[in-house]
Short mmCIF file of C-alpha atoms and ligand atoms in Angstrom, two decimals:
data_model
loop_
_atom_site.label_atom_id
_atom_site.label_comp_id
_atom_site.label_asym_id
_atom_site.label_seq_id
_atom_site.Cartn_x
_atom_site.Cartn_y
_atom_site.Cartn_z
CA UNK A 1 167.49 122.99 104.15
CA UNK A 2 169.28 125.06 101.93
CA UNK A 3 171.34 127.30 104.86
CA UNK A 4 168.87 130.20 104.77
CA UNK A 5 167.80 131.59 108.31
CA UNK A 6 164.50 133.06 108.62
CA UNK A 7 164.11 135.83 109.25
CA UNK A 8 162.78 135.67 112.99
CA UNK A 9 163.17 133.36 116.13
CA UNK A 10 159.97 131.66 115.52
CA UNK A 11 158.76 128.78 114.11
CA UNK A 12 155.34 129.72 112.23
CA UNK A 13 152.91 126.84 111.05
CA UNK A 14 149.75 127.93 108.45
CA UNK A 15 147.23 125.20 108.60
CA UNK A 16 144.34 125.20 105.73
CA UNK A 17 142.54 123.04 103.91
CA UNK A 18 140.79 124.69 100.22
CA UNK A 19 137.91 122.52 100.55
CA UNK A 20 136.52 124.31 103.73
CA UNK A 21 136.64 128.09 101.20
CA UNK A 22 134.15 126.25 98.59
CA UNK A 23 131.43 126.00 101.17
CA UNK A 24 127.97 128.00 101.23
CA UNK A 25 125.85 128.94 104.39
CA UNK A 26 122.96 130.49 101.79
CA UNK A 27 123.32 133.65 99.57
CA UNK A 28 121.97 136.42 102.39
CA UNK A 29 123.94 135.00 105.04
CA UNK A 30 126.72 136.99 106.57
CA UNK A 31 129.02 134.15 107.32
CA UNK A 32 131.53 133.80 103.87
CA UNK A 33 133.89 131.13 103.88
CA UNK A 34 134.86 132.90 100.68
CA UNK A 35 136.71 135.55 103.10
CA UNK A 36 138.85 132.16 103.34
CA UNK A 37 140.17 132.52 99.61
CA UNK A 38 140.63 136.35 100.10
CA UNK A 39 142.86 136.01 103.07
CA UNK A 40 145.12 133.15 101.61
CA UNK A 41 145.56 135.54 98.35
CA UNK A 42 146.88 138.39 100.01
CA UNK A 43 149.13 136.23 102.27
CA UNK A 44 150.49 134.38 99.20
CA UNK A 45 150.44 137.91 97.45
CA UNK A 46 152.96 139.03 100.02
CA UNK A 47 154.78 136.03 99.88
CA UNK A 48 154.48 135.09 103.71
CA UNK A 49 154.72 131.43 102.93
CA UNK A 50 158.48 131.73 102.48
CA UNK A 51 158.51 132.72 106.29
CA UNK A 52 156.40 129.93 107.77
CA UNK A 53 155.38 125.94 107.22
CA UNK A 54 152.33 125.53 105.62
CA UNK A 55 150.53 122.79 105.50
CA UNK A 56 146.79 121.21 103.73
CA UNK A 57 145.33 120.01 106.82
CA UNK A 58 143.11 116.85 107.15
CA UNK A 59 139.69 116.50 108.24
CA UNK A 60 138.80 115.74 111.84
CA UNK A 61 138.03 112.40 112.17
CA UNK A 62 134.19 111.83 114.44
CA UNK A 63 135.99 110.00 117.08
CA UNK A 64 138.07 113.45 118.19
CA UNK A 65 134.66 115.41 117.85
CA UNK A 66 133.00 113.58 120.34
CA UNK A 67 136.16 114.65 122.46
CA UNK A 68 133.74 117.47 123.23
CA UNK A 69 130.65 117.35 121.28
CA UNK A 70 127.77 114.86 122.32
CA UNK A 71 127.22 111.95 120.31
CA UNK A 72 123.75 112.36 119.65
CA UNK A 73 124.38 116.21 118.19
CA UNK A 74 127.24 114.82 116.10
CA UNK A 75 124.85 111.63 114.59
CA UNK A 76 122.35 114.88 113.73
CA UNK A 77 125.17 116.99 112.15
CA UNK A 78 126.53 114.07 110.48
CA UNK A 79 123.59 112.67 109.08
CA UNK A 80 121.54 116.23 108.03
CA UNK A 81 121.65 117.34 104.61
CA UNK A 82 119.32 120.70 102.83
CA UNK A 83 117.10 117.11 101.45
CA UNK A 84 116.31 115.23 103.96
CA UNK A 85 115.80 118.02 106.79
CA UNK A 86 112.08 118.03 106.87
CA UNK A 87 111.71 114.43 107.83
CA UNK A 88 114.84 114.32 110.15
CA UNK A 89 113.25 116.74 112.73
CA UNK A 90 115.25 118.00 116.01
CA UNK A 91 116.29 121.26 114.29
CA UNK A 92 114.62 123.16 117.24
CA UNK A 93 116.52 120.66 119.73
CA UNK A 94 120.35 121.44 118.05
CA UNK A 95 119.61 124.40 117.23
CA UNK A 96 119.26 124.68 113.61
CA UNK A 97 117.48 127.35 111.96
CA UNK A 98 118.41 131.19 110.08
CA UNK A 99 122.07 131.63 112.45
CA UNK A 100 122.71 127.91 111.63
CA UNK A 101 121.21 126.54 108.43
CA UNK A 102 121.58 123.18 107.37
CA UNK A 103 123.92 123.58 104.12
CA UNK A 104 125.41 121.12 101.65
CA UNK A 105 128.74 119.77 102.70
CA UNK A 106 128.56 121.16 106.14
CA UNK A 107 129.66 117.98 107.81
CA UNK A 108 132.64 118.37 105.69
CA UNK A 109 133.08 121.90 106.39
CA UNK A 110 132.74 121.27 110.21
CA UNK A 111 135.76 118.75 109.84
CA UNK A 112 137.93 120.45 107.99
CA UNK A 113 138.05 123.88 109.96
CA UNK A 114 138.39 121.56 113.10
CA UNK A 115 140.52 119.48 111.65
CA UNK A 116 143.14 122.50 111.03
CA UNK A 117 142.35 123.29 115.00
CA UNK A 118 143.99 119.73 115.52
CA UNK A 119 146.37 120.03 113.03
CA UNK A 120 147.73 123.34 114.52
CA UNK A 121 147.50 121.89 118.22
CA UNK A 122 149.67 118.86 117.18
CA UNK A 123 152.30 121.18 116.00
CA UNK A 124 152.58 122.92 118.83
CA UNK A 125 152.87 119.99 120.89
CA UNK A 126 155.22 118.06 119.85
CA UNK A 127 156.97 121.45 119.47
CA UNK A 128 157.85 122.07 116.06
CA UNK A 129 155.80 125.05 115.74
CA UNK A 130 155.86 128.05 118.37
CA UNK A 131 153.55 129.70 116.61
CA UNK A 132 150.26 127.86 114.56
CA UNK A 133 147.57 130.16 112.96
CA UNK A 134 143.79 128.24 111.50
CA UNK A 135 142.30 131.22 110.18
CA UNK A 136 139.07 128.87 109.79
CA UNK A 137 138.50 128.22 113.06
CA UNK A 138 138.04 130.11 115.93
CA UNK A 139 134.35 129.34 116.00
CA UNK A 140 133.15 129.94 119.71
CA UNK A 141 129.75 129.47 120.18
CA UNK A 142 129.85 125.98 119.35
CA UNK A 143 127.92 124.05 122.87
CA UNK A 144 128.75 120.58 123.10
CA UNK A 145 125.16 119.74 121.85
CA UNK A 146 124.27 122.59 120.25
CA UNK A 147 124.92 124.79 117.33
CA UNK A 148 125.44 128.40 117.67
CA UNK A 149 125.93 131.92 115.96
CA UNK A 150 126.94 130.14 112.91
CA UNK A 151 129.33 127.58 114.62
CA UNK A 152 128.67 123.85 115.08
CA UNK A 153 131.53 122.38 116.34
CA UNK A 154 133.51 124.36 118.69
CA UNK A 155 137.41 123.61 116.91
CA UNK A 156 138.72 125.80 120.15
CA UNK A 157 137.41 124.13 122.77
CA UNK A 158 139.04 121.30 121.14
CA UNK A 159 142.63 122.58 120.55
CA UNK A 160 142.97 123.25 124.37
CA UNK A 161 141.53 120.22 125.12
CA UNK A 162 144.74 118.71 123.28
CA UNK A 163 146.76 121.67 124.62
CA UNK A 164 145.66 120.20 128.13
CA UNK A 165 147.51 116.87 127.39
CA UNK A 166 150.61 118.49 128.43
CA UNK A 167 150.28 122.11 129.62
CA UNK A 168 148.71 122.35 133.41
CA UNK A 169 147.18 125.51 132.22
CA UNK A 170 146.10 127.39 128.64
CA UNK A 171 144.83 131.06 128.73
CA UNK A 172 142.01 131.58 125.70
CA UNK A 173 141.96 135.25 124.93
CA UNK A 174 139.15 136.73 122.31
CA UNK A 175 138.82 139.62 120.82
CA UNK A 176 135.85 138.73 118.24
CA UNK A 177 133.11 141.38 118.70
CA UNK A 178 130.84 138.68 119.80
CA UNK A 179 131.27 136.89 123.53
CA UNK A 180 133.31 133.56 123.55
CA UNK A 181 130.46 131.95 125.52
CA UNK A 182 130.65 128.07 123.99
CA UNK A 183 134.77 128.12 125.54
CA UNK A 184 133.75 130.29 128.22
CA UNK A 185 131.31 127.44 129.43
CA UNK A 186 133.01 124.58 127.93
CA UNK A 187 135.69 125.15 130.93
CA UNK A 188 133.33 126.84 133.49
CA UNK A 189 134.35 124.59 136.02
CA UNK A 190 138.52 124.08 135.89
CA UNK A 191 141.24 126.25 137.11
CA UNK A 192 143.20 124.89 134.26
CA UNK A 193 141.80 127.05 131.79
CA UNK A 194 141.01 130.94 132.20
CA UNK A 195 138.71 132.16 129.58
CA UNK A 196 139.01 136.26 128.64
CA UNK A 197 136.73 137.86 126.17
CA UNK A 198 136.74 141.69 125.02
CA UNK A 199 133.09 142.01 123.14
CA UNK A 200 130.22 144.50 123.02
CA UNK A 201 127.62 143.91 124.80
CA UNK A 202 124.46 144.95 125.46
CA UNK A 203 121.04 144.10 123.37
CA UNK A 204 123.82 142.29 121.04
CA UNK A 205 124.31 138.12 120.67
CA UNK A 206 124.66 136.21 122.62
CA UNK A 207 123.50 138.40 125.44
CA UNK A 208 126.11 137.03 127.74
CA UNK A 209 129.56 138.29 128.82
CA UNK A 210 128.78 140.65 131.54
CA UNK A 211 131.31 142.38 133.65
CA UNK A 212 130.16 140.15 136.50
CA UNK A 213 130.08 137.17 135.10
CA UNK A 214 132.81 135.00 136.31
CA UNK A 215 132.09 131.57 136.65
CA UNK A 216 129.54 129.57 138.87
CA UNK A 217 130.05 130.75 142.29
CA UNK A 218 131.04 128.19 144.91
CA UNK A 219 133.66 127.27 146.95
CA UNK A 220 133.70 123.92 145.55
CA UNK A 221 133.88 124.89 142.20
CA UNK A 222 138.15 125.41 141.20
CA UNK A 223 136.82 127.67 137.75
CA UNK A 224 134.98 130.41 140.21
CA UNK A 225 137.05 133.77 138.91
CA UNK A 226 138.36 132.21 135.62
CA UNK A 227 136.24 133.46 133.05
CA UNK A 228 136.89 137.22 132.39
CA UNK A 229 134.87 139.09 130.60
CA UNK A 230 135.61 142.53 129.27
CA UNK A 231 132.09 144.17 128.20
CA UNK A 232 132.01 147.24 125.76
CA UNK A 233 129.75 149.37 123.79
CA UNK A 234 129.52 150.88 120.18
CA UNK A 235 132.54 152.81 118.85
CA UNK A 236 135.50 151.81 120.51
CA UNK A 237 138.84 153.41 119.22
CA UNK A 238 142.25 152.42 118.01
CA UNK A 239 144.00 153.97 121.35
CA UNK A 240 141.08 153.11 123.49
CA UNK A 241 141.50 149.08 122.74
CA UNK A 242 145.14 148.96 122.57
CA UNK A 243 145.25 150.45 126.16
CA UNK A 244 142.75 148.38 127.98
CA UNK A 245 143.75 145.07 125.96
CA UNK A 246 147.71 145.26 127.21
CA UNK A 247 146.83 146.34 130.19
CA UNK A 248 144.41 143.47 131.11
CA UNK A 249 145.63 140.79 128.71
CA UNK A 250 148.86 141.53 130.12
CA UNK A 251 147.97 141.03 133.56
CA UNK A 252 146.35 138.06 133.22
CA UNK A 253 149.05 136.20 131.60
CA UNK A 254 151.07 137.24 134.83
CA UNK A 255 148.68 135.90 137.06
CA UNK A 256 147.40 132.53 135.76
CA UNK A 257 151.17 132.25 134.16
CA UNK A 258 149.83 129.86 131.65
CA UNK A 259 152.05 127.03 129.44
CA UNK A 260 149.80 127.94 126.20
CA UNK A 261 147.43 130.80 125.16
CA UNK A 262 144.97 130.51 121.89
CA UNK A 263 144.00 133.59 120.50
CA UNK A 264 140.66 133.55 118.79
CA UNK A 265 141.00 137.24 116.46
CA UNK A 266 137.53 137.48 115.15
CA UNK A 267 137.74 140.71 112.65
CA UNK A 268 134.24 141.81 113.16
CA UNK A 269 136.03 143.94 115.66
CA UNK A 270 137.32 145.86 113.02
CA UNK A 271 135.87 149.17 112.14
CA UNK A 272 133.46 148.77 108.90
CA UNK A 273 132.28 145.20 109.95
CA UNK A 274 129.18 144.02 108.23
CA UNK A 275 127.99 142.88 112.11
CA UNK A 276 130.28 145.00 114.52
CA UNK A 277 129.86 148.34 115.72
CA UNK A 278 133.61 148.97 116.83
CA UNK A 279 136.01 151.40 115.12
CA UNK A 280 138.85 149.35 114.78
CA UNK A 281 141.94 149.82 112.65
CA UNK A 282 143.72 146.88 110.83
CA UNK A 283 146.71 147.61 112.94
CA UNK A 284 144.90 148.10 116.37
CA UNK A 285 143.52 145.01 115.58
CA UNK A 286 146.68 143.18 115.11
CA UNK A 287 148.37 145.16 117.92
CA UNK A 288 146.86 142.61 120.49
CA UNK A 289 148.43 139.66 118.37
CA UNK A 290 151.92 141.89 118.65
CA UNK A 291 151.06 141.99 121.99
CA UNK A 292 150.74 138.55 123.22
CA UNK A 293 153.17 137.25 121.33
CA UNK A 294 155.34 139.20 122.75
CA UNK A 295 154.37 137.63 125.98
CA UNK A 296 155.17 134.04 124.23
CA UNK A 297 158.62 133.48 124.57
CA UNK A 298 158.26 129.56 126.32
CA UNK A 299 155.12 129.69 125.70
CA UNK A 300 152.80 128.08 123.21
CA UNK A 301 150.77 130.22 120.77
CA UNK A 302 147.94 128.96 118.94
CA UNK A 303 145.53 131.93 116.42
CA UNK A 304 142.53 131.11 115.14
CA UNK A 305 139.83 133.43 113.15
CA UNK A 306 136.38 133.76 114.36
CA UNK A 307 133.96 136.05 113.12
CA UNK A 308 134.76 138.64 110.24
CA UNK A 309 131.26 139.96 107.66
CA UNK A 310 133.50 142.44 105.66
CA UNK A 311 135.37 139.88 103.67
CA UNK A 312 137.98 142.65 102.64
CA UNK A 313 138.81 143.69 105.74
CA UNK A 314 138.85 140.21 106.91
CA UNK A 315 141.50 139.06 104.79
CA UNK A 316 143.46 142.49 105.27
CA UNK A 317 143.54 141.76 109.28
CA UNK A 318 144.35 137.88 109.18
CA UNK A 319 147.22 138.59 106.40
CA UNK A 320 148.52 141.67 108.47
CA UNK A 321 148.32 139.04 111.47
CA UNK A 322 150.38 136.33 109.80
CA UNK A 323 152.56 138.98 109.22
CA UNK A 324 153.28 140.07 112.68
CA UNK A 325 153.62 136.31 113.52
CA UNK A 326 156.40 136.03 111.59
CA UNK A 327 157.84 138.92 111.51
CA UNK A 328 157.66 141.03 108.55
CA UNK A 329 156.19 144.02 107.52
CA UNK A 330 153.93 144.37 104.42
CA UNK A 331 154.01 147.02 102.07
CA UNK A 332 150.69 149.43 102.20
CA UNK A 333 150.20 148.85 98.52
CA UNK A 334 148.65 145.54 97.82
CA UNK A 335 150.83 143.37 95.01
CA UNK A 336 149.48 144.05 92.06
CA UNK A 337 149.39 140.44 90.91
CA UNK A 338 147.42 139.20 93.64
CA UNK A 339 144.27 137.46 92.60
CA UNK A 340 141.18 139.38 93.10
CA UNK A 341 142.78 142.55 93.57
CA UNK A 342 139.61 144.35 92.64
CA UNK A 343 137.82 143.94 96.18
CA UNK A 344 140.50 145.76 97.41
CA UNK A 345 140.16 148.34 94.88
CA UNK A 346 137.87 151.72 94.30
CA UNK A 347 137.10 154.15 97.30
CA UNK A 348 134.58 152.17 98.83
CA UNK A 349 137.20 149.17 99.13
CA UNK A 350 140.29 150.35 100.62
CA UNK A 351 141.95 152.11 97.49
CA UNK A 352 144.22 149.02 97.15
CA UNK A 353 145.60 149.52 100.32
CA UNK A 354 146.55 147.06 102.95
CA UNK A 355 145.89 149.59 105.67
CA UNK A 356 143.18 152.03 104.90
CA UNK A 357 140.98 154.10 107.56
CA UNK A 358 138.66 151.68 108.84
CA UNK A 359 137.40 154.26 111.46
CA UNK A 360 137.26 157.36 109.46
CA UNK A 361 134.66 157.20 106.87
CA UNK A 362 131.83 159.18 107.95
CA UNK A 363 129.25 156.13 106.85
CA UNK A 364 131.27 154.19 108.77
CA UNK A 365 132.04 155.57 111.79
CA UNK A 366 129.99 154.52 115.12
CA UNK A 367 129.58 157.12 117.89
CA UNK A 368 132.10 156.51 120.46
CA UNK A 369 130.04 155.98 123.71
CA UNK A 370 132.91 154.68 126.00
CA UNK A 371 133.81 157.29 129.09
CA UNK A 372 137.58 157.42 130.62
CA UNK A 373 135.73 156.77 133.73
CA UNK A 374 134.17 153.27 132.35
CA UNK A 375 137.53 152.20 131.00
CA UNK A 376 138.79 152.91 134.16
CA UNK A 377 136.12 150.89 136.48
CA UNK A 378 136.22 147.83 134.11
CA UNK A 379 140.62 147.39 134.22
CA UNK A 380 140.21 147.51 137.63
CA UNK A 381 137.06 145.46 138.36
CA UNK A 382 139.87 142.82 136.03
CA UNK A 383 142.58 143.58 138.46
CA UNK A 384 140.27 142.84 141.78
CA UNK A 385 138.89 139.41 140.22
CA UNK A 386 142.50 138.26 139.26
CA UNK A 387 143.24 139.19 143.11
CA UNK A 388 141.21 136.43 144.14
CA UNK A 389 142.77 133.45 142.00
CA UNK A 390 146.75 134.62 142.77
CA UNK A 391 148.01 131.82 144.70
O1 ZLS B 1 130.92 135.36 116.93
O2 ZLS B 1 121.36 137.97 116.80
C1 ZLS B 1 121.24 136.79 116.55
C2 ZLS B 1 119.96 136.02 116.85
C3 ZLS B 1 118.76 136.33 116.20
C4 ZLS B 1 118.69 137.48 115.23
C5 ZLS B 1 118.98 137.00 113.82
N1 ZLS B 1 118.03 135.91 113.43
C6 ZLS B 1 118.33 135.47 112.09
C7 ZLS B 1 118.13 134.79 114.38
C8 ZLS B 1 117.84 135.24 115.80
C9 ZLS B 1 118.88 136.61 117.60
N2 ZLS B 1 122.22 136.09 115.96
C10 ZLS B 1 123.46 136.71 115.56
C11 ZLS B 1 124.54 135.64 115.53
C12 ZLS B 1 125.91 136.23 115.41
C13 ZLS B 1 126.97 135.14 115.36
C14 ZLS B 1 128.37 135.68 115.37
C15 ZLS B 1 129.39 134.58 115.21
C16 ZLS B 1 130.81 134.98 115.59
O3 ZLS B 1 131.25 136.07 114.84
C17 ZLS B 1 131.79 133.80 115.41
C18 ZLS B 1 131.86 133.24 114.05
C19 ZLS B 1 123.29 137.33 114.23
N3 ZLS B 1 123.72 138.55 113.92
C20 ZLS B 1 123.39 138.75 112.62
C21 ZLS B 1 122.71 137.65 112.18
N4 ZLS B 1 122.66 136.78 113.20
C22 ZLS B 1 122.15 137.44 110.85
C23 ZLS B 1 122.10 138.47 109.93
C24 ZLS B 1 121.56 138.25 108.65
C25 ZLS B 1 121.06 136.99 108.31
C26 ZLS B 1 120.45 136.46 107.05
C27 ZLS B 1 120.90 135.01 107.14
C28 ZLS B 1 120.47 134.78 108.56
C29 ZLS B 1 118.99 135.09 108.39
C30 ZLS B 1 118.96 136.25 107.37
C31 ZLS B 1 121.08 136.00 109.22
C32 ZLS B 1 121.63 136.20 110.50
CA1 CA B 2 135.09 138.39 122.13
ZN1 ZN B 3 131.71 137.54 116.08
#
């Protein structure tokens, strides 16, 4: 408006509502939507809202829930509260209980972070944004009448539902430690969306995700081969994750060639997590958002969060990550007038760092228990399945 370029060839959109930060899932739970208020300080702290659109984004309205999510789950999710849960029954049926608790305000919370999911998706169509980030969604286990691993509506599945309105095909790629298994089933059975999750696995929720596990297999069925899954164990490494996520990421989006890709970047992945057992550095991390983006030129590009129990590193990761979408790079010190500086602060925290050693603390650190040889067997067990859908 005022004749100043930006400072990159893309068009970033922010989309976040407060309200959804204020929200509580119960004191010992690891889920924080406080991480929420963390990551927006640091971003504003840096000043990356002179390089993007932001936006307060609305609540989703029921009618586009039930887009995906059964009506009868959304009356129960709707009509719960913490009061009058003992005479409402059908916890056990939705799937209510220690992952998912019935909280106060979670009807509103549900809307809001799914609301931004729409919010970003409408951006992208209509094309004023090439790039739009929800760091409060991203929440993949949602089923469409069930809750899940502390999601209840599944925002993602959602956004490439929309995305589907005028792309013939999205790629969803996920690097949250945890399986993508709600978006992974959601579009079991379409060749219009391929599904590709890095996670551990192994005695670790939600038990799915094998190597192997590609899709129902028939002839009949067009999503046979579309769901990749990219199974790993405690420890992983900076150079480790960078080289198996280009090399497979990258190959997929030159297979399935697809119009849009959403990006769920769940930072319990990161070294230090509260839940994960990688070793993962902030900017390993964010590597596989340089990464795809750099595959996005004419195509869409939707990020979401996910996951994320140190709230810290959480922010650190998402901020460094809006960052890289637009194109700057942040100072290692953290501003000193950003608003609760202290929890980056002190040894423990990160020594007021953006980019401390996630990996290296000796409390911290998980044995490594990957092999070159099991690297090796899973990128090409990816490049045989993709073999079968070239057309
Ligand atoms: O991907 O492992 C499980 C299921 C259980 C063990 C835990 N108990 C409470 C329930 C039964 C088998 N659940 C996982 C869910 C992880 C969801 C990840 C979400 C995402 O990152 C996307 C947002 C799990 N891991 C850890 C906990 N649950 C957990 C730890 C501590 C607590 C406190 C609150 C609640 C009960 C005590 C809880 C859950
Ligand atoms: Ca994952
Ligand atoms: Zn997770």
């Amino acid at each position: 408006e005022n004749g100043i370029e930006r400072p990159t060839g893309y068009n970033v959109s922010f989309h976040y509502n407060p309200k959804v930060e204020g929200h509580h899932f119960g004191r010992s739970h690891p889920m924080k939507p406080w991480r929420l208020t963390l990551t927006k300080q640091l971003v504003l702290g840096y000043g990356l809202q002179y390089a993007m659109d932001t936006y307060v984004s609305r609540p989703a309205s029921r009618q586009e829930l039930e887009i995906f999510h059964g009506k009868s789950y959304l009356n129960f999710l709707s009509s719960i509260t913490p009061e009058n849960m003992e005479q409402m029954g059908d916890l056990g049926r939705f799937n209510f209980g220690d992952d998912c608790p019935v909280f106060d305000g979670m009807w509103d919370y549900c809307r809001l972070y799914a609301g931004a999911s729409f919010d970003a998706a409408a951006k992208l169509i209509s094309k004023q944004s090439d790039i739009a980030i929800n760091w409060s969604g991203g929440l993949h286990h949602a089923k469409k009448n069930e809750a899940s691993g502390f999601c209840y509506i599944n925002d993602i599945v959602l956004a490439i539902q929309a995305m589907l309105t005028v792309e013939s095909r999205v790629l969803y790629v996920d690097i949250d430690v945890h399986h993508g298994d709600g978006v992974e089933q959601a579009f079991w059975s379409t060749d219009r969306v391929m599904t590709l999750s890095y996670h551990k696995f192994g005695d670790f929720f939600p038990g799915t995700g094998a190597m192997d596990e590609t899709g129902p297999e028939s002839i009949e069925n067009p999503g046979w081969k579309m769901a990749l899954n990219v199974p790993l164990h405690d420890g992983i490494d900076d150079e480790q994750y960078r080289d198996l996520f280009s090399e497979i990421t990258g190959a997929a989006i030159e297979t399935f060639n697809p119009g849009a890709i959403v990006l769920q970047c769940g930072a319990d992945s990161l070294g230090g997590d509260r839940l994960g057992k990688f070793n993962l550095n902030i900017r390993a991390h964010g590597y596989c958002i340089e990464f795809v983006k750099s595959k996005c030129h004419n195509r869409r590009l939707m990020l979401v969060g996910g996951g994320g129990y140190t709230p810290r590193n959480v922010a650190r990761a998402w901020c460094h990550e809006t960052s890289v979408c637009v194109g700057a790079s942040l100072k290692n010190h953290i501003p000193g007038h950003v608003p609760y500086r202290q929890a980056f602060t002190g040894e423990e925290n990160g020594d007021g760092l953006m980019y401390p050693d996630l990996a290296n603390h000796p409390s911290k650190r998980h044995p490594n228990l990957h092999s070159k040889e099991y690297l090796q067997m899973m990128k090409q067990n990816i490049h045989t399945q993709l073999r079968f859908i070239q057309n």
